[in-house]
C-alpha positions as a Python dict, from the first residue, in 0.01 Angstrom:
ca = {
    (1, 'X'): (0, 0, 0),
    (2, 'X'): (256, -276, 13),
    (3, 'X'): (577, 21, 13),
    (4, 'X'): (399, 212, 271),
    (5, 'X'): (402, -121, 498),
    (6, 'X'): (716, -177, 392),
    (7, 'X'): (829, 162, 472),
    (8, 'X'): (670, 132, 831),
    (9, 'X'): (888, -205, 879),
    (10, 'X'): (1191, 47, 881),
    (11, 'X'): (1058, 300, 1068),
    (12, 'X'): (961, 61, 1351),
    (13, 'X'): (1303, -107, 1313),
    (14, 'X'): (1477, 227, 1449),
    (15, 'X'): (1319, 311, 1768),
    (16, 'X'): (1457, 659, 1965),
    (17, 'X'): (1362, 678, 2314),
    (18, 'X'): (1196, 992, 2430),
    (19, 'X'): (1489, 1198, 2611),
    (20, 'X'): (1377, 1318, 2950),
    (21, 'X'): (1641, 1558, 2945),
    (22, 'X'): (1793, 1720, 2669),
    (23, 'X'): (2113, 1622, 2863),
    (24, 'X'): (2096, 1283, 2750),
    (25, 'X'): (1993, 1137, 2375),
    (26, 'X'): (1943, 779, 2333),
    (27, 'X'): (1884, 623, 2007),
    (28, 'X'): (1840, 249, 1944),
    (29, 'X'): (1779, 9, 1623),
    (30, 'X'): (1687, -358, 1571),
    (31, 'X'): (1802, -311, 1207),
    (32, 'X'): (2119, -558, 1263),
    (33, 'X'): (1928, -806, 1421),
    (34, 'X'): (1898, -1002, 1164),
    (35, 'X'): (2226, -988, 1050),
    (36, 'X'): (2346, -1088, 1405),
    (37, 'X'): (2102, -1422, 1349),
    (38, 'X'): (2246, -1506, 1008),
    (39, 'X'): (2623, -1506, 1222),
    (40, 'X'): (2550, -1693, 1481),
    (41, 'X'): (2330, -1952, 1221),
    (42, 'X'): (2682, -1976, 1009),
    (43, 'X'): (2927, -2015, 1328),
    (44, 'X'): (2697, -2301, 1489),
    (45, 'X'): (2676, -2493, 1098),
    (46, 'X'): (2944, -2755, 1022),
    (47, 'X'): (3073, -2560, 727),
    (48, 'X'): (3247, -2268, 1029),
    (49, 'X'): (3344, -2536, 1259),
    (50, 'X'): (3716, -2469, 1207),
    (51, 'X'): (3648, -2078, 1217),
    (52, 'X'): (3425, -2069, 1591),
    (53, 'X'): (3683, -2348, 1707),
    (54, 'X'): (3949, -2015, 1626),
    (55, 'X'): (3691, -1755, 1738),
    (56, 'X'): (3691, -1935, 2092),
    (57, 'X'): (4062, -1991, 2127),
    (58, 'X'): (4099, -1617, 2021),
    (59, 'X'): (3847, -1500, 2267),
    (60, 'X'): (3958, -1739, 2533),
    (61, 'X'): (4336, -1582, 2498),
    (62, 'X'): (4100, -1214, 2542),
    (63, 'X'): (3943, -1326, 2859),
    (64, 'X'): (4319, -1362, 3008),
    (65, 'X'): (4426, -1075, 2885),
    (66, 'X'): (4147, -855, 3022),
    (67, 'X'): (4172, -1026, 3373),
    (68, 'X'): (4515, -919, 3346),
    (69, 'X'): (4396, -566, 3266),
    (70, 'X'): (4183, -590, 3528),
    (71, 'X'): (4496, -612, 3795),
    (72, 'X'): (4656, -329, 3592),
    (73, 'X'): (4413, -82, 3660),
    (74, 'X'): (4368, -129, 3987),
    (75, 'X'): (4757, -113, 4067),
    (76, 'X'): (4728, 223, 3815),
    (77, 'X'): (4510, 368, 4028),
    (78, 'X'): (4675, 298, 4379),
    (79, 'X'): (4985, 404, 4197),
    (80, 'X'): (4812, 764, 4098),
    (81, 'X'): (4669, 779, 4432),
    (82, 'X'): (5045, 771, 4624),
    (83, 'X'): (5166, 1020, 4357),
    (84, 'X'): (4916, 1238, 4411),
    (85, 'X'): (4934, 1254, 4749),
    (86, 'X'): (5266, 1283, 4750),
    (87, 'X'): (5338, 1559, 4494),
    (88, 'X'): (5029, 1783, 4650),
    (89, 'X'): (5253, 1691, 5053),
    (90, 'X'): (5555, 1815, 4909),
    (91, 'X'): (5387, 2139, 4764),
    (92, 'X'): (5189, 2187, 5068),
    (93, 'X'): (5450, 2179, 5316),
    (94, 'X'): (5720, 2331, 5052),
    (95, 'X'): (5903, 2598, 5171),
    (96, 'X'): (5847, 2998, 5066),
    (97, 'X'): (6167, 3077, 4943),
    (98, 'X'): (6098, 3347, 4662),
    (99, 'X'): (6235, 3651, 4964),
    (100, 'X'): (6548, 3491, 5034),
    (101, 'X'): (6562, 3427, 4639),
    (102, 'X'): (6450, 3831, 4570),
    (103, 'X'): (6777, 3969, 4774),
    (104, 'X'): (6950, 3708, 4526),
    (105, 'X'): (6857, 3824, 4150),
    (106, 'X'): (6506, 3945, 4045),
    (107, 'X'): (6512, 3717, 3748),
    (108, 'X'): (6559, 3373, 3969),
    (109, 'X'): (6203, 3437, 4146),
    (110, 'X'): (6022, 3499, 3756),
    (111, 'X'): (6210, 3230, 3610),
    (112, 'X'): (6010, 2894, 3506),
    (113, 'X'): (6269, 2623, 3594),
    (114, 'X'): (6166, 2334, 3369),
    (115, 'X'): (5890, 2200, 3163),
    (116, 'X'): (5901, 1901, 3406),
    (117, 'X'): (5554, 1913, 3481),
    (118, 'X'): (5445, 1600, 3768),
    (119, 'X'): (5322, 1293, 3590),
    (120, 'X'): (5138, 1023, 3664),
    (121, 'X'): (5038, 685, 3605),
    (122, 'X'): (4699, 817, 3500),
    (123, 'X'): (4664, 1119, 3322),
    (124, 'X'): (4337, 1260, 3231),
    (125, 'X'): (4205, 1429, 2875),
    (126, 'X'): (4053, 1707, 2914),
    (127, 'X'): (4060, 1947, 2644),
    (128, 'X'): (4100, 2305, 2738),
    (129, 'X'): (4300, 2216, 2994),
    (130, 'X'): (4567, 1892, 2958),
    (131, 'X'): (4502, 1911, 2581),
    (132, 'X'): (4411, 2231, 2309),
    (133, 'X'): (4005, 2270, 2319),
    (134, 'X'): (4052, 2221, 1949),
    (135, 'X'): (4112, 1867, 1958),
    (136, 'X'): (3773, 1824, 2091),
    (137, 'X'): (3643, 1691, 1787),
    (138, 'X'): (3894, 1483, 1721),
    (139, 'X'): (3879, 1298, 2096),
    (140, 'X'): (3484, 1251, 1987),
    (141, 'X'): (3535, 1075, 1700),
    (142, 'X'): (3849, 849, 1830),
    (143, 'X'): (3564, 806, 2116),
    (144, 'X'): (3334, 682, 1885),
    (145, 'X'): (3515, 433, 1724),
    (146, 'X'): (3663, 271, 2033),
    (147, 'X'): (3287, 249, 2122),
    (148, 'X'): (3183, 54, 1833),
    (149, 'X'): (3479, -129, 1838),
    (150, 'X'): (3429, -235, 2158),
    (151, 'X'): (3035, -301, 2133),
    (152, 'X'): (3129, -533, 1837),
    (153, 'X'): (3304, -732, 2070),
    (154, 'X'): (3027, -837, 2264),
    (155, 'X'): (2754, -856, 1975),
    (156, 'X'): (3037, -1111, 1778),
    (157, 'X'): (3109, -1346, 2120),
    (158, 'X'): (2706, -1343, 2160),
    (159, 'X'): (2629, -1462, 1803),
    (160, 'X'): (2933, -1765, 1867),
    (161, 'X'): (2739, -1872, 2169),
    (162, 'X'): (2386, -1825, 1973),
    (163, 'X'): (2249, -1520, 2191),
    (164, 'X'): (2043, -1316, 1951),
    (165, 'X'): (2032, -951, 2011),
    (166, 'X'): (1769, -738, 2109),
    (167, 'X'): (1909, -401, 1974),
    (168, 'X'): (2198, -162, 1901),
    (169, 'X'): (2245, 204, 1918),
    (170, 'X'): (2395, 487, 2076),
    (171, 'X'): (2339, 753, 2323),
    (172, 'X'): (2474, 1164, 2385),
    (173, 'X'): (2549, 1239, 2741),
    (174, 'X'): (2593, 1591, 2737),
    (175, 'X'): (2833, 1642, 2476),
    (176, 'X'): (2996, 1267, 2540),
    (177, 'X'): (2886, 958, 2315),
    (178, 'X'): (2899, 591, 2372),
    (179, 'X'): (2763, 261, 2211),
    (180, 'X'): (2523, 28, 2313),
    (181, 'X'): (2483, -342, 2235),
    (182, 'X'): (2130, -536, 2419),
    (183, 'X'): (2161, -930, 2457),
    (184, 'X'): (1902, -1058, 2731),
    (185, 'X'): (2048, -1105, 3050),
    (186, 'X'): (1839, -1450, 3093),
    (187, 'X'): (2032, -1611, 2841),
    (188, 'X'): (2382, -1472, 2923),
    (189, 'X'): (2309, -1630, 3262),
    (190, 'X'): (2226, -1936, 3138),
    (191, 'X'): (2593, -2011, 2992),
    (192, 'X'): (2878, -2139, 3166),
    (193, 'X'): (3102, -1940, 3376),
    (194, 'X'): (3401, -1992, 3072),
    (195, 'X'): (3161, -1854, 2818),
    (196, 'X'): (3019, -1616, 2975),
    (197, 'X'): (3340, -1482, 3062),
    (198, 'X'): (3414, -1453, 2643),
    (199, 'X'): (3102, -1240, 2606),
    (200, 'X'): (3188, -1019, 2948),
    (201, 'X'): (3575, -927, 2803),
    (202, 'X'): (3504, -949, 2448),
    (203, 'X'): (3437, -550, 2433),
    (204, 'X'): (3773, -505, 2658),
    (205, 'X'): (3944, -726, 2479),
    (206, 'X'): (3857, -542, 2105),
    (207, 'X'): (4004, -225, 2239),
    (208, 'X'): (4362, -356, 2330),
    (209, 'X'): (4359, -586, 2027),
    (210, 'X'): (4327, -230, 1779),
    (211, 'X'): (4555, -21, 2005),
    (212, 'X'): (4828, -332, 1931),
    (213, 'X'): (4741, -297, 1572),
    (214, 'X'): (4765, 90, 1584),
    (215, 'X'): (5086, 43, 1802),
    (216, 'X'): (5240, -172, 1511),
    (217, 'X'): (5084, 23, 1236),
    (218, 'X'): (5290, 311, 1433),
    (219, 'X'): (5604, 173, 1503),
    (220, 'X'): (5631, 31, 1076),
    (221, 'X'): (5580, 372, 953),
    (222, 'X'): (5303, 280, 743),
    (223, 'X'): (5122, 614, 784),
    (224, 'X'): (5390, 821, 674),
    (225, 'X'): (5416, 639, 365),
    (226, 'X'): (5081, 682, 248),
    (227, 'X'): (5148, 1055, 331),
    (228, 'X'): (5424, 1057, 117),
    (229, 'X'): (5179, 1004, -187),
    (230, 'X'): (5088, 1357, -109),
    (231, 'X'): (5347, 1532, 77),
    (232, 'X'): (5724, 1551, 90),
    (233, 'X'): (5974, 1485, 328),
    (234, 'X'): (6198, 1829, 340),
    (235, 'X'): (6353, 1698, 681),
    (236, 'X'): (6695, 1805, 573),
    (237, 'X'): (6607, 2174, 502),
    (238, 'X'): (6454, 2142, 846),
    (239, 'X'): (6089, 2202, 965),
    (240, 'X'): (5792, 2373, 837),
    (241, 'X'): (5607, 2592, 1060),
    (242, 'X'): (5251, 2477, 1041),
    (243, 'X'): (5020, 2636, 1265),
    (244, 'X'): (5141, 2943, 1504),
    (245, 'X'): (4838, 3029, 1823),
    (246, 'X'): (4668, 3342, 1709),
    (247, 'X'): (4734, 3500, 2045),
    (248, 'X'): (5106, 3379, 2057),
    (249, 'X'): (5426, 3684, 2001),
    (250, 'X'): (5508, 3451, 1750),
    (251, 'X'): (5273, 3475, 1515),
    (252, 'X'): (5368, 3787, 1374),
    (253, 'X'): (5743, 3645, 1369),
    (254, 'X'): (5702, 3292, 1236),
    (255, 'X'): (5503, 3318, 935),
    (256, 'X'): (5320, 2937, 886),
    (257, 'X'): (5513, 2781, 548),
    (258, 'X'): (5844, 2980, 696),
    (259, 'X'): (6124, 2736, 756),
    (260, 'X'): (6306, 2668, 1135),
    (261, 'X'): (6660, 2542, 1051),
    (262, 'X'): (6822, 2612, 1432),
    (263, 'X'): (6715, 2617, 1785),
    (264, 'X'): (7034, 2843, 1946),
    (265, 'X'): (7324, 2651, 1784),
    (266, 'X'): (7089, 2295, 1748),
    (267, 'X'): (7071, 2204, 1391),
    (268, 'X'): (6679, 2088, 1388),
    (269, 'X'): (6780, 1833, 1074),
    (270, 'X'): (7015, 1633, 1303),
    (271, 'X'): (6689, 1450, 1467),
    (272, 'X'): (6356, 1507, 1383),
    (273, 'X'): (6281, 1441, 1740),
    (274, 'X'): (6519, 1773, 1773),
    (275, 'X'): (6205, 2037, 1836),
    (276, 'X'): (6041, 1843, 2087),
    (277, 'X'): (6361, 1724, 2254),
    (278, 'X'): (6511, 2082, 2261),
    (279, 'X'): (6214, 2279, 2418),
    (280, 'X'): (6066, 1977, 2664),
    (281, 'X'): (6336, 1867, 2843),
    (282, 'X'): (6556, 2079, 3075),
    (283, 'X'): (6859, 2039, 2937),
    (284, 'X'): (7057, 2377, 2894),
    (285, 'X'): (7111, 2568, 2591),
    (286, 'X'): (7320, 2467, 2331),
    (287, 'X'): (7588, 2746, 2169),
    (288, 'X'): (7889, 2567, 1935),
    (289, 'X'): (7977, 2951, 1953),
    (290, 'X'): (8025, 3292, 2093),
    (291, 'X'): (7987, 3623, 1987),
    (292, 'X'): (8276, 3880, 2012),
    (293, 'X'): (8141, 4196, 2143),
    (294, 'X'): (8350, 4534, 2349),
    (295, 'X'): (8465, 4432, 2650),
    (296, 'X'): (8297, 4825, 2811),
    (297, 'X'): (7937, 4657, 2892),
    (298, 'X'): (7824, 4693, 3262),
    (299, 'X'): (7919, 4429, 3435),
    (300, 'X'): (7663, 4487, 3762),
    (301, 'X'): (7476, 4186, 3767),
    (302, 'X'): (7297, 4291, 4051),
    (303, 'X'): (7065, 4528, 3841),
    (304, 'X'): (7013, 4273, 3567),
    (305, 'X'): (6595, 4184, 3580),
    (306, 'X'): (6424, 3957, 3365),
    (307, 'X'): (6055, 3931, 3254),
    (308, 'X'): (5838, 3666, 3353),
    (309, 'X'): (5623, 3725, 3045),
    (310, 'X'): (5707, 3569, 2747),
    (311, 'X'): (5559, 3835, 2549),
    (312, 'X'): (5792, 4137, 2652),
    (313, 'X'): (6133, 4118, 2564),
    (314, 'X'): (6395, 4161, 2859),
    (315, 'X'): (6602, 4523, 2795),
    (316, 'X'): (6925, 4358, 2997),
    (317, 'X'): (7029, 3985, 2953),
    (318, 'X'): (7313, 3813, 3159),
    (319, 'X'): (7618, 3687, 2955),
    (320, 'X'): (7956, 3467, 3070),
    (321, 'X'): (8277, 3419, 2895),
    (322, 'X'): (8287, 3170, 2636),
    (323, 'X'): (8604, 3043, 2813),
    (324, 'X'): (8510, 3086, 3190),
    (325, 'X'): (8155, 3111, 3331),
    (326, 'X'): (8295, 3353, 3635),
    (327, 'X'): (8322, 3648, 3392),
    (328, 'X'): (8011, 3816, 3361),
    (329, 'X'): (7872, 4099, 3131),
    (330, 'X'): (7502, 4243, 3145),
    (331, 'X'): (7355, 4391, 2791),
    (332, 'X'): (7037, 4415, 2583),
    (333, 'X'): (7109, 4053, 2419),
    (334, 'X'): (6910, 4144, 2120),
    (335, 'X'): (7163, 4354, 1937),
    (336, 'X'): (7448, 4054, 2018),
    (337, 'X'): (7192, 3719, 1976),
    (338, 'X'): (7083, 3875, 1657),
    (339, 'X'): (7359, 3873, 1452),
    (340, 'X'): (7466, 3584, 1227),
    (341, 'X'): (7816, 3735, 1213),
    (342, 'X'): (8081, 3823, 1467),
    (343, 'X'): (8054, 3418, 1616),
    (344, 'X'): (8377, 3312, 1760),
    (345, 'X'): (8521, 3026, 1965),
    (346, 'X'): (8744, 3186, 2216),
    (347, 'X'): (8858, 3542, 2308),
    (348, 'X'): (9150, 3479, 2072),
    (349, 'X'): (8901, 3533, 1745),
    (350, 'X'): (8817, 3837, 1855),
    (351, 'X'): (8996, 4183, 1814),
    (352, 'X'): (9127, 4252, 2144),
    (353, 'X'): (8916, 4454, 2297),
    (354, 'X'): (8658, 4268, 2273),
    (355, 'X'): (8555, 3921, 2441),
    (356, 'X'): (8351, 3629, 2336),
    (357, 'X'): (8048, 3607, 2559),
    (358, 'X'): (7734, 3361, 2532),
    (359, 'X'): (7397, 3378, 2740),
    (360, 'X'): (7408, 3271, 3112),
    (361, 'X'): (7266, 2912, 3114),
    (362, 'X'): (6999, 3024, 3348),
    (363, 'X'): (6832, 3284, 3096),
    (364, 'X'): (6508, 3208, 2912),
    (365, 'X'): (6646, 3363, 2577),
    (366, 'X'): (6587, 3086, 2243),
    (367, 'X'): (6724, 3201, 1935),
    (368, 'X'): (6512, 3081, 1643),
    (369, 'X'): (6662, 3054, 1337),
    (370, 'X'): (6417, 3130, 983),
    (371, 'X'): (6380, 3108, 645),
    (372, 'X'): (6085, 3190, 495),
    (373, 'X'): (6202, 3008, 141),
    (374, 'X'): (6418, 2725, 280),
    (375, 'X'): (6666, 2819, 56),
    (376, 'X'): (6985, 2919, 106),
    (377, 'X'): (7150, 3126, 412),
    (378, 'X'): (7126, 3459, 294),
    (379, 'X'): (6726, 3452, 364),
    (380, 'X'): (6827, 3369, 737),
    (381, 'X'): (6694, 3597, 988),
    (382, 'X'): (6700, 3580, 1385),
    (383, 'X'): (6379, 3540, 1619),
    (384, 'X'): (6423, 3593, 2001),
    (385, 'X'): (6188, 3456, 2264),
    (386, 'X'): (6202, 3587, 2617),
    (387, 'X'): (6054, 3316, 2845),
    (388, 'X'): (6033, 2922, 2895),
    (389, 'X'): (6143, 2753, 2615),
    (390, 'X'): (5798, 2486, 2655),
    (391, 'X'): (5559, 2753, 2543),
    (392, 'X'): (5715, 2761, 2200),
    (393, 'X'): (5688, 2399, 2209),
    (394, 'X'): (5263, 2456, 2283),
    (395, 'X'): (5233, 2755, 2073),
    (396, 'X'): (5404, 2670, 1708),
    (397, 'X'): (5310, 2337, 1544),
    (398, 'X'): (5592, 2208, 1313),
    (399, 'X'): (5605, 1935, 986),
    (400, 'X'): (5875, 1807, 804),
    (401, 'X'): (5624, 1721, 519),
    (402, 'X'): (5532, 1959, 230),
    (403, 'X'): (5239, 1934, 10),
    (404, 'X'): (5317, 1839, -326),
    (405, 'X'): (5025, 2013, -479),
    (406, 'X'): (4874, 2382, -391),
    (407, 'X'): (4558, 2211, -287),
    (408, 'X'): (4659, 1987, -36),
    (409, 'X'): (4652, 2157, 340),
    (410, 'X'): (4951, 2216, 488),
    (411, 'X'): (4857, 2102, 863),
    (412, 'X'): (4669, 1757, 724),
    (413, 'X'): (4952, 1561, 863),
    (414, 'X'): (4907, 1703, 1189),
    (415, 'X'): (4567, 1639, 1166),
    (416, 'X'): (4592, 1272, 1117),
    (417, 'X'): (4888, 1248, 1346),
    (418, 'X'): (4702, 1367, 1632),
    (419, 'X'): (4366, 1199, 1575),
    (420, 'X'): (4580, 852, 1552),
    (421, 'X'): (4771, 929, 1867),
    (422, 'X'): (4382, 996, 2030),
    (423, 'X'): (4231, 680, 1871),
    (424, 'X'): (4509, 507, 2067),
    (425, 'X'): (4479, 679, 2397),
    (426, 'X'): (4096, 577, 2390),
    (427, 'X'): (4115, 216, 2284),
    (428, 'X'): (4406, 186, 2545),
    (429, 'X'): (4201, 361, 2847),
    (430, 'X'): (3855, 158, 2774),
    (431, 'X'): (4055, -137, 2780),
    (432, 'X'): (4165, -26, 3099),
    (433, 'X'): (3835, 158, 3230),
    (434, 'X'): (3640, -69, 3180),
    (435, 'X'): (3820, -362, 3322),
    (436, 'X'): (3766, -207, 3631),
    (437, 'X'): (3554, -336, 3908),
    (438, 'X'): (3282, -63, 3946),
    (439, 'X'): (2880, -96, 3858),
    (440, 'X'): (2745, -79, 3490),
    (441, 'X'): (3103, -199, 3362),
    (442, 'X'): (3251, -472, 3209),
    (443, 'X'): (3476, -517, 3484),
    (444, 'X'): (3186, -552, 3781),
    (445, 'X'): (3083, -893, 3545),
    (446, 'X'): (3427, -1011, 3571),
    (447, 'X'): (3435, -980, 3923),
    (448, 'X'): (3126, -1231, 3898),
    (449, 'X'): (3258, -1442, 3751),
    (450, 'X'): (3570, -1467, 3861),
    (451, 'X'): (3432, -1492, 4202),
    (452, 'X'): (3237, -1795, 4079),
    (453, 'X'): (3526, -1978, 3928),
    (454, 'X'): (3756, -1977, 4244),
    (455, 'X'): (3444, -2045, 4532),
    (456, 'X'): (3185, -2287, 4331),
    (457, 'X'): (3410, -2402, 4041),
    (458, 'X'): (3076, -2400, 3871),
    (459, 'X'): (3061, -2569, 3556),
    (460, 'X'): (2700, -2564, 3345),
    (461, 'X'): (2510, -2888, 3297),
    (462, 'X'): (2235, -2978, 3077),
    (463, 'X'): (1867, -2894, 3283),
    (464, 'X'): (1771, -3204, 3242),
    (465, 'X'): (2008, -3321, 3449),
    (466, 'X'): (1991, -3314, 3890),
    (467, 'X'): (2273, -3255, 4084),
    (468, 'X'): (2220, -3460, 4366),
    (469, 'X'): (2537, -3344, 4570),
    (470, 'X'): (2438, -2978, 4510),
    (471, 'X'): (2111, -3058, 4675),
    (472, 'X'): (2310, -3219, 4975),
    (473, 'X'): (2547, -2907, 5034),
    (474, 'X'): (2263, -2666, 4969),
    (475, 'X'): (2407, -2465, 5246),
    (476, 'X'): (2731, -2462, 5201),
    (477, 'X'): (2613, -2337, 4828),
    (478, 'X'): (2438, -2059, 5024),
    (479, 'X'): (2740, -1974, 5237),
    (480, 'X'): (2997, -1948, 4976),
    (481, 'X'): (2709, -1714, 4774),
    (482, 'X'): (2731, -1483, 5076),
    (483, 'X'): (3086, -1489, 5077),
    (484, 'X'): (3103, -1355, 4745),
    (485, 'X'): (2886, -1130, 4778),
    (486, 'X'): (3043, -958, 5074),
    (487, 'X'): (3371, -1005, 4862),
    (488, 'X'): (3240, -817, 4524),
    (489, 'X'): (3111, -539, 4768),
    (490, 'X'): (3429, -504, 4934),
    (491, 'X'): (3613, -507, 4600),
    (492, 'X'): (3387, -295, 4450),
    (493, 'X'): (3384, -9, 4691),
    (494, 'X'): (3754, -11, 4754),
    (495, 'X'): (3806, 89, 4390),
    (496, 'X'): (3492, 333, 4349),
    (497, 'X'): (3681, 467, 4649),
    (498, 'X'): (4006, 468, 4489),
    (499, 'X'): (3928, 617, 4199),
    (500, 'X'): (3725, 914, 4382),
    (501, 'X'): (4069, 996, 4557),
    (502, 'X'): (4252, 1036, 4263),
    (503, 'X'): (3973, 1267, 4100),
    (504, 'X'): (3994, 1497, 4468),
    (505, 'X'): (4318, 1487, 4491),
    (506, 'X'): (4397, 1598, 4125),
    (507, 'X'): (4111, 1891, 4150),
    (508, 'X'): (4352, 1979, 4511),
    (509, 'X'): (4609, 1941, 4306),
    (510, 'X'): (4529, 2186, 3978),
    (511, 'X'): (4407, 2395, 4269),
    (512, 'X'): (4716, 2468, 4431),
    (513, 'X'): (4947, 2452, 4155),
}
């Protein structure tokens, strides 16, 4: 009898409201209440004076920095908002030049120019579209943390200033989650302005303080050495082909395991920022060399066409004199760009009648060096992709790491690597977010208060006590109330108003793009 009350304790403790959709789950505990009382009895003893004296100072530096956020996030959005409307003006009112271009060359109306795609100062994540759909998991989890993480924030500033907590949980929107932590708003407004203002940007303030300690974690390299435990670094040999898309050309080319040692003439071990660097930025295409080939090609460039799809192959390529660019020679470029032989640096290595051509920098043609054993040369062979040289960069996933053991996954690295570059992203944006001044965030509390600060210069006193020149200037108490009220409105609409232009005018934007 005394374990079944016991039992029902537990049960109790862990209360799950009803859903009245199944849209929206909402679970809730009071499990860690009492480990939230035995905190705050500890901080408020003599024995943790030193440590709540450190707790303040460190949450006091928070509330500064989160004000500061505040500002950011408003000038991030105002700065989205101009781009925005700028970059969906200019490709509004942009030209229609593709029949003038047509006359030109066929391949300069199918050609993608650059990967330069229009950024932002915010950018949103939305998987399936600005990031893979399989990341989705690992932008849930990354969510999840930065949720407690940031909920801990508030429950720890709440115990300091002896505010016991009602209850903790967490809720499902759709498919979205999020943290909860339940202090009573009675006694919250019952503290100063100055410590209510630790318990307000306490949550904020968690979230930047772990995206500086993944930044440094980052920048000392102390992931990749506990990878190294496992893996190891074959950087000079080049990179490791780790995942190819199932519906990419490629995958039938680039084997994963297989080994990329060039991109063109680029030796991929001479930076391992090389890949990225190589197929993201519009830089043109690097050839040390030539290749000699019979001087009786056609030389109509008029005819030459090119294929906008990067799954067909172009029969007829566009090449220029290694020497001078105004000689020109069209051919099938797959019988010249595959051969490892027959490279030369001028028309003088060559027999003579013969020439030594490259591509035209203007064609999408990547030669992709492999080696399926990352031994020596003699296992080299020659891929060619026809088309922007940014797909490859979305459709093959590379590593310089190579399990040690049969057992450990190839793409684990990646893994890791991208959930730490997510966990970042979302500490970084609810720092931001949530600084903002709109309803049911952190940021509409700040505005409170900060309001407060600068009209009233409210400080608390004991109830005990009357203020007898507060009763005296009861109306201009009144007054300034009103005034910041009609200030938090106007703030607060101004940025629910910014931030609904930048979500129209990047759905305009994706529209017409």
């Amino acid at each position: 009898m005394h374990l079944r009350r016991i039992q029902l304790k537990r049960i109790k403790s862990l209360a799950a409201s009803i859903p009245r959709s199944l849209f929206h789950l909402r679970v809730q505990t009071r499990a860690f209440n009492v480990h939230h009382d035995t905190i705050s009895l500890r901080l408020a003893s003599r024995n943790y004076l030193r440590t709540r004296k450190f707790l303040l100072m460190f949450y006091d530096t928070g509330s500064v920095l989160v004000i500061f956020g505040m500002f950011t996030a408003v000038a991030l959005l105002v700065w989205t908002m101009v781009s925005l409307l700028s970059s969906t003006f200019l490709r509004v009112t942009a030209p229609d030049t593709s029949a003038s271009l047509l006359k030109r060359a066929v391949e300069v109306t199918t050609r993608a120019t650059t990967y330069s795609r229009v950024t932002h100062a915010v950018n949103p994540i939305i998987p399936g579209l600005t990031v893979p759909l399989k990341h989705l998991p690992l932008i849930l989890l990354s969510l999840c943390i930065s949720q407690i993480v940031h909920e801990s924030g508030h429950a720890i500033t709440a115990a300091i200033h002896r505010i016991p907590m009602l209850a903790a949980g967490a809720s499902m929107t759709f498919m979205f989650p999020a943290a909860f932590v339940t202090l009573p708003s009675a006694r919250v407004e019952e503290l100063s302005s100055p410590d209510r203002l630790r318990v307000v940007t306490s949550g904020c303030f968690h979230n930047l303080t772990l995206w500086l300690i993944l930044l440094a974690a980052g920048w000392s390299g102390i992931g990749q050495r506990i990878l190294l435990v496992g893996y190891e670094d074959v950087f000079t040999r080049g990179l490791i082909v780790a995942h190819v898309e199932a519906d990419s050309p490629l995958s039938m080319h680039l084997p994963v395991g297989s080994f990329l040692t060039t991109l063109d003439d680029l030796p991929l071990r001479s930076s391992r920022d090389a890949w990225t660097t190589y197929l993201l930025e519009p830089n043109p295409a690097v050839y040390k060399q030539g290749w000699c080939v019979d001087c009786c090609v056609d030389t109509d460039s008029s005819t030459s066409s090119s294929s906008s799809s990067s799954s067909s192959s172009s029969s007829s390529s566009c090449f220029v004199s290694f020497e001078s660019t105004f000689e020109e020679y069209c051919t099938d470029p797959v019988p010249i760009l595959s051969k490892m032989q027959n490279r030369c640096d001028s028309s003088t290595s060559c027999l003579e009648s013969q020439s030594c051509i490259k591509p035209r920098e203007d064609r999408d043609i990547l030669r992709i060096t492999v080696n399926h054993e990352g031994a020596g040369t003699e296992d080299e062979r020659i891929v060619l992709w026809s088309g922007p040289r940014y797909e490859v960069w979305e459709q093959v996933q590379t590593t310089y790491l190579a399990p040690r053991f049969g057992i450990i996954p190839l793409g684990l690295p990646l893994v890791f690597a991208d959930f730490f570059q997510y966990l970042k992203l979302t500490n970084l944006s609810l720092y931001l977010f949530n600084s903002l001044p709109l309803p049911a965030l952190d940021g509409s509390q700040l505005l409170i208060i900060l309001l407060e600060i600068v009209f009233t210069k409210w400080s608390h006193t004991p109830s005990t006590m009357i203020d007898i020149e507060a009763l005296r200037t009861r109306g201009s108490r009144s007054y300034e109330r009103r005034v910041q009220q009609v200030l938090r409105t106007f703030v607060m609409i101004g940025t629910c108003t910014l931030l609904g232009s930048c979500v129209m005018l990047g759905i305009i934007e994706w529209m017409i793009v």
